[in-house]
JSON list of C-alpha atoms in Angstrom, two decimals:
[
{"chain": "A", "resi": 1027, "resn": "UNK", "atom": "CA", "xyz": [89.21, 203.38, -139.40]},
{"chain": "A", "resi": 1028, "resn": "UNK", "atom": "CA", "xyz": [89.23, 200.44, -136.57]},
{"chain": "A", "resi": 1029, "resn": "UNK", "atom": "CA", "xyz": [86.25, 201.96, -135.22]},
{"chain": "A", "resi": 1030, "resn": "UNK", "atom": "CA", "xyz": [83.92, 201.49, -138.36]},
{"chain": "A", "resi": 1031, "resn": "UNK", "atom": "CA", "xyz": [84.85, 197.86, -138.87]},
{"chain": "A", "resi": 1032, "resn": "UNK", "atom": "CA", "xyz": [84.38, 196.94, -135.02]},
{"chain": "A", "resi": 1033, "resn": "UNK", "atom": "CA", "xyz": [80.68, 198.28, -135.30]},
{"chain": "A", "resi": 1034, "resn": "UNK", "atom": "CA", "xyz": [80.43, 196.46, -138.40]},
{"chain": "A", "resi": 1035, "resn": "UNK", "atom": "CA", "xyz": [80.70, 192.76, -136.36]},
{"chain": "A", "resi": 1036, "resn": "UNK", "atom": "CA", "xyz": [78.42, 194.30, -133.31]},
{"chain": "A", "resi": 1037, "resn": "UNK", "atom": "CA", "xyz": [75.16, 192.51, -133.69]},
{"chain": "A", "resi": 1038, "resn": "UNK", "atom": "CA", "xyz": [73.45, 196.08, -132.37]},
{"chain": "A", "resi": 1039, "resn": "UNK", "atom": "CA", "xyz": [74.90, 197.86, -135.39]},
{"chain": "A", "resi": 1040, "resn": "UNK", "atom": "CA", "xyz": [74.24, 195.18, -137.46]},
{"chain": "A", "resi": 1041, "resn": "UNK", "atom": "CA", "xyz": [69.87, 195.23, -136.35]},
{"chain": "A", "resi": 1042, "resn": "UNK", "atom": "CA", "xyz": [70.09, 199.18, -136.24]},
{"chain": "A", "resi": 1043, "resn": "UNK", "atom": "CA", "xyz": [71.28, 199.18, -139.97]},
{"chain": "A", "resi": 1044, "resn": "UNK", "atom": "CA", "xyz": [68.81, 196.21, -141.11]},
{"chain": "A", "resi": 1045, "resn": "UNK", "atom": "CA", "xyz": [65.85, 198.50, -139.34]},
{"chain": "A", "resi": 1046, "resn": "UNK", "atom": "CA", "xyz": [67.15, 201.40, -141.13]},
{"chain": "A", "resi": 1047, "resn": "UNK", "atom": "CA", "xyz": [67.28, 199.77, -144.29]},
{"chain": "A", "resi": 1048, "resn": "UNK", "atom": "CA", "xyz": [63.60, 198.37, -143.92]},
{"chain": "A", "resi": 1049, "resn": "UNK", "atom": "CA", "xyz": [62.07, 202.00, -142.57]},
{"chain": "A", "resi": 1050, "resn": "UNK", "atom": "CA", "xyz": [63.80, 203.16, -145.71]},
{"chain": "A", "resi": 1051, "resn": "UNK", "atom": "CA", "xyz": [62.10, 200.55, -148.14]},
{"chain": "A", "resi": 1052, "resn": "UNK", "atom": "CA", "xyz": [58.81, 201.37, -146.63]},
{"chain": "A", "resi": 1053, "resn": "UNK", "atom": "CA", "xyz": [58.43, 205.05, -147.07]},
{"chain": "A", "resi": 1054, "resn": "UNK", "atom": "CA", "xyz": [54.89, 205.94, -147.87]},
{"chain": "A", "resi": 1055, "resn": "UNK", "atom": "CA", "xyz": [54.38, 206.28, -151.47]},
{"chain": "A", "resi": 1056, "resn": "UNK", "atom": "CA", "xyz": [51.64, 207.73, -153.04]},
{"chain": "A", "resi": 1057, "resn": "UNK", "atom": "CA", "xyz": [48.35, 209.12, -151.84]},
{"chain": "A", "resi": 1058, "resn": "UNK", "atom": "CA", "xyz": [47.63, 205.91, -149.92]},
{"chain": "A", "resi": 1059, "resn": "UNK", "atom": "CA", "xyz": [51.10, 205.78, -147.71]},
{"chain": "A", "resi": 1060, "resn": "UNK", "atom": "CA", "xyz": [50.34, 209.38, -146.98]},
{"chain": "A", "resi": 1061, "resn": "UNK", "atom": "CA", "xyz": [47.00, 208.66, -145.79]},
{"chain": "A", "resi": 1062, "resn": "UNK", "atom": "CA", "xyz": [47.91, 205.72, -143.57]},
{"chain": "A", "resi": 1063, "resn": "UNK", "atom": "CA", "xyz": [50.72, 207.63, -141.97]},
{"chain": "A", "resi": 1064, "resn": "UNK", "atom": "CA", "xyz": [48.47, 210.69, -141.11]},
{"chain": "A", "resi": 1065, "resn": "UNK", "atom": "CA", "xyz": [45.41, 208.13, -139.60]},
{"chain": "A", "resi": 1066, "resn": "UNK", "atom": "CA", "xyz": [48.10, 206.26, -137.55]},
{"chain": "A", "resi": 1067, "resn": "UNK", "atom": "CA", "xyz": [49.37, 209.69, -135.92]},
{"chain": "A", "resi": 1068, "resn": "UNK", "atom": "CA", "xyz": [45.86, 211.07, -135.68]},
{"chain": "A", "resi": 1069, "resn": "UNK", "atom": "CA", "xyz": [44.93, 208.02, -133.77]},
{"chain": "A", "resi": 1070, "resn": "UNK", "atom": "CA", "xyz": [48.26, 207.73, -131.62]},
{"chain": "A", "resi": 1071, "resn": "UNK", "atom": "CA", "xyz": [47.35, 211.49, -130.95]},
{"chain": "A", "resi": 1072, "resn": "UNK", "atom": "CA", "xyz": [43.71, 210.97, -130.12]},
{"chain": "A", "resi": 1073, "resn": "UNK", "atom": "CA", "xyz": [45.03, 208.43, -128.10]},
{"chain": "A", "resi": 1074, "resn": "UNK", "atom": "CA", "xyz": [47.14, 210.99, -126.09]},
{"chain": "A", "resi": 1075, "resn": "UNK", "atom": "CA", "xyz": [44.44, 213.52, -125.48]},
{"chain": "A", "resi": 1076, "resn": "UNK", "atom": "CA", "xyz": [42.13, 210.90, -124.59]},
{"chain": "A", "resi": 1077, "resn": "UNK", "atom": "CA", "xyz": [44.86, 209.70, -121.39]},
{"chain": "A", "resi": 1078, "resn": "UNK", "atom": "CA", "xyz": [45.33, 212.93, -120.47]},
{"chain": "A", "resi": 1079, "resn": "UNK", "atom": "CA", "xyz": [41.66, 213.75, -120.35]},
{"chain": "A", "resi": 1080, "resn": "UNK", "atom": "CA", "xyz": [41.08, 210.54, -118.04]},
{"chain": "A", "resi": 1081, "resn": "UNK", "atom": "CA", "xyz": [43.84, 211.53, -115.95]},
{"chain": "A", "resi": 1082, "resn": "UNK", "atom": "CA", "xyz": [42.71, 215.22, -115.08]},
{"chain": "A", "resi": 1083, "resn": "UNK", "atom": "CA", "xyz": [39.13, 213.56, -114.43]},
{"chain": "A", "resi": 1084, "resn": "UNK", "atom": "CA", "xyz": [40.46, 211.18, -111.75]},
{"chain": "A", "resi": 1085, "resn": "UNK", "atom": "CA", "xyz": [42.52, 213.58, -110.47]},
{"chain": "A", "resi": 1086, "resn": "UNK", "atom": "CA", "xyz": [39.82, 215.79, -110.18]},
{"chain": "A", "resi": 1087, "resn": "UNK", "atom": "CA", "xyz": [37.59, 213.38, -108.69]},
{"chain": "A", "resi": 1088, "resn": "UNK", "atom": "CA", "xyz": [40.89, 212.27, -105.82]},
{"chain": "A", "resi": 1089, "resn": "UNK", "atom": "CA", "xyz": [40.57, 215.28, -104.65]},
{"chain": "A", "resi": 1090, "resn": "UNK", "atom": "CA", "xyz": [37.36, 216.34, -104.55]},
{"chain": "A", "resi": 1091, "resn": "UNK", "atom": "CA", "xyz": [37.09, 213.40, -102.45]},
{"chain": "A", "resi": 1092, "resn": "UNK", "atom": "CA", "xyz": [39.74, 213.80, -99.90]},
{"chain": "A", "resi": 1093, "resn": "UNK", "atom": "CA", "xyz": [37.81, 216.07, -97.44]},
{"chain": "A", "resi": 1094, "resn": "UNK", "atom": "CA", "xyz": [35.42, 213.72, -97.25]},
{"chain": "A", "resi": 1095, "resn": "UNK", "atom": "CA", "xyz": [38.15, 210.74, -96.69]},
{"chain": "A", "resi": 1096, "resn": "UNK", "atom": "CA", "xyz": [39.69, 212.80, -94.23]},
{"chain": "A", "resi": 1097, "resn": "UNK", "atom": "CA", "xyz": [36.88, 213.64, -92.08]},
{"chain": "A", "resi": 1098, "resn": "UNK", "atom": "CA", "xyz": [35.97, 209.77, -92.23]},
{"chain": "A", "resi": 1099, "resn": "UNK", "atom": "CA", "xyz": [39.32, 208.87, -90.90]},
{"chain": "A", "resi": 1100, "resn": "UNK", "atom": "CA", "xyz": [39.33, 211.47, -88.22]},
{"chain": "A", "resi": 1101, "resn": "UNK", "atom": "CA", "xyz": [36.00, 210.11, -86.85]},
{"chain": "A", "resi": 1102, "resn": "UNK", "atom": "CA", "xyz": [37.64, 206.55, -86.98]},
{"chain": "A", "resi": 1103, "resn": "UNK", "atom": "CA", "xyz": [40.68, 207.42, -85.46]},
{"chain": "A", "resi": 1104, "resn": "UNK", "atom": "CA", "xyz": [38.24, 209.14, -82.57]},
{"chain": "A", "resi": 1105, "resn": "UNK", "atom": "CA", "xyz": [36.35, 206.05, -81.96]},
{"chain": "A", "resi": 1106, "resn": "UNK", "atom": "CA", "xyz": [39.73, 204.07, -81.85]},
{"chain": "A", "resi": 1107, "resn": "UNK", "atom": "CA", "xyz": [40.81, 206.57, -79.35]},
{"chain": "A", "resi": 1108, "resn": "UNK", "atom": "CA", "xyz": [37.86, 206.20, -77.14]},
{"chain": "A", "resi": 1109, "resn": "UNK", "atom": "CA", "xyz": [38.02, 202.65, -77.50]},
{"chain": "A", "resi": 1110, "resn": "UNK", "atom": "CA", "xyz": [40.89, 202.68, -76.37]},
{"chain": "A", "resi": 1111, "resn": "UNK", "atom": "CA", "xyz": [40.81, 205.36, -73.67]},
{"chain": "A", "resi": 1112, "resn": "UNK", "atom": "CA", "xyz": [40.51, 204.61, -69.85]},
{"chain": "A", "resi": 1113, "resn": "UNK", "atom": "CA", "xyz": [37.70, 205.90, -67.86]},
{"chain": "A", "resi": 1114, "resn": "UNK", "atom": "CA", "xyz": [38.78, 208.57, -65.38]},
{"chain": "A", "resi": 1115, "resn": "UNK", "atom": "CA", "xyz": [35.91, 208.38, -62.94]},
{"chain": "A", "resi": 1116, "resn": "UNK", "atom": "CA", "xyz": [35.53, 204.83, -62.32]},
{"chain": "A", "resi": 1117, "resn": "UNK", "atom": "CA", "xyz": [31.98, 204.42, -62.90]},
{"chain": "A", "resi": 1118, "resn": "UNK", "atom": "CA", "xyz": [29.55, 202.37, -64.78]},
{"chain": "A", "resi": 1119, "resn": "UNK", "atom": "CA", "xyz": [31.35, 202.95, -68.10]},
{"chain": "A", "resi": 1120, "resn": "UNK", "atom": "CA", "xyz": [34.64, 201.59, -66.58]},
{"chain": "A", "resi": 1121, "resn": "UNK", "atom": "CA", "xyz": [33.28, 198.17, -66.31]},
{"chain": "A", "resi": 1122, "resn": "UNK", "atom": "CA", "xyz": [35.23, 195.74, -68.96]},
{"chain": "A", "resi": 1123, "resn": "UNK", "atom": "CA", "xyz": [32.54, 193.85, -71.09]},
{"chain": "A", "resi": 1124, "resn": "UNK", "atom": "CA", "xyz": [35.31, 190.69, -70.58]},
{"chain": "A", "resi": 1125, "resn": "UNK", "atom": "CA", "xyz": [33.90, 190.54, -66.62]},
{"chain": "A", "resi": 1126, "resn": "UNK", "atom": "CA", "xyz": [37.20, 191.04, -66.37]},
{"chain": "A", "resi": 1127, "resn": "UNK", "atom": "CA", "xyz": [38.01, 193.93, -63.40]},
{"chain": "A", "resi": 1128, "resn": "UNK", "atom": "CA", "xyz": [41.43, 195.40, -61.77]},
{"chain": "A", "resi": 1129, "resn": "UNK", "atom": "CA", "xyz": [41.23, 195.18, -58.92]},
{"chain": "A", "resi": 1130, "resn": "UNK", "atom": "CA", "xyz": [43.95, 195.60, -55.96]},
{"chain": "A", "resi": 1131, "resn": "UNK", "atom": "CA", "xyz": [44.60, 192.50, -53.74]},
{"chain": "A", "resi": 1132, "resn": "UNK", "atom": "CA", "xyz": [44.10, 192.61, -50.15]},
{"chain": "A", "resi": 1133, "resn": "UNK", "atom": "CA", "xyz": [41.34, 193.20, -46.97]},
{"chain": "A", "resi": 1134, "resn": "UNK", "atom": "CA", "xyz": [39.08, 195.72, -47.05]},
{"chain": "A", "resi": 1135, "resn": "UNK", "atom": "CA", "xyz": [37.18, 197.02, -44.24]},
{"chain": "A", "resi": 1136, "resn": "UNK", "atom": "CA", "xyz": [34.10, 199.20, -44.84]},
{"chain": "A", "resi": 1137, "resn": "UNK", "atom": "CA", "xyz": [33.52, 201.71, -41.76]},
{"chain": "A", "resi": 1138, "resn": "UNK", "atom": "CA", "xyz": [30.28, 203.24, -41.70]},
{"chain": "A", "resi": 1139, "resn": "UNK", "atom": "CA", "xyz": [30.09, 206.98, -40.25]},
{"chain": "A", "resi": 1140, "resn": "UNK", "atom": "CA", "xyz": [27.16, 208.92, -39.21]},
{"chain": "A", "resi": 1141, "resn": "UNK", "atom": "CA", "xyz": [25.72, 212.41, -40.41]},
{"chain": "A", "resi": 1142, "resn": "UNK", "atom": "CA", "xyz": [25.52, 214.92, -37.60]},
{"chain": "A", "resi": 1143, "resn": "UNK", "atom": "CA", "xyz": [23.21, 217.30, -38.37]},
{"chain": "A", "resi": 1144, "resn": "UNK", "atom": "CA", "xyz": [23.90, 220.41, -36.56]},
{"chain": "A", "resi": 1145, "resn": "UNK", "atom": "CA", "xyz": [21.28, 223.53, -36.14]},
{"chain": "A", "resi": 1146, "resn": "UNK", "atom": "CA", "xyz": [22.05, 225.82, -38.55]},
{"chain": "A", "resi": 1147, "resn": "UNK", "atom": "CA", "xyz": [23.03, 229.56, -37.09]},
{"chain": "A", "resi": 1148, "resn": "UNK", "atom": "CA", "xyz": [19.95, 231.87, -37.50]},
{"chain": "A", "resi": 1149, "resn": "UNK", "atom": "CA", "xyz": [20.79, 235.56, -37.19]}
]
């Protein structure tokens, strides 16, 4: 078989086989092997269940939390918005705290008018 003796010169083969050999050698024997073996999987298992427990906490805790994230970045993103907003009316609150101010270029005359105040119609 040309396939045996080419996996007999790969170097992979060659490690797989020495592992093999050496998990074989070290089988637990006795009352002591057995014992080891069952306090490493015990551990490796407590292990486990404690990971999992942590996870499901923080979990638990991400989204217990994410109303209250969510509400704090919707106020943000309102006070970025009104930051950023321009004043419709042109008043006091339109004033730039730069001293900057647009302003159209050009003469301006002021005319001044006069209230008439008519009699109002009694009848």
């Amino acid at each position: 078989m040309p396939q045996m003796n080419r996996d007999q010169r790969n170097a992979a083969w060659q490690a797989a086989n020495q592992w093999r050999a050496r998990a074989a050698q070290t089988q637990p024997n006795g009352l002591v092997g057995s014992l080891k073996l069952l306090l490493t999987w015990l551990a490796f298992g407590a292990l486990m269940i404690v990971g999992v427990v942590l996870g499901l906490f923080f979990l638990l805790i991400g989204w217990a939390m994410m109303p209250f994230v969510r509400h704090k970045m919707k106020k943000r993103l309102e006070q970025m918005r009104a930051d950023n907003a321009q004043d419709i009316g042109g008043g006091y609150a339109s004033e730039q705290p730069s001293g900057q101010q647009d302003a159209l270029e050009g003469s301006y005359e002021v005319k001044s008018y006069e209230v008439k105040n008519e009699p109002e119609n009694k009848g």
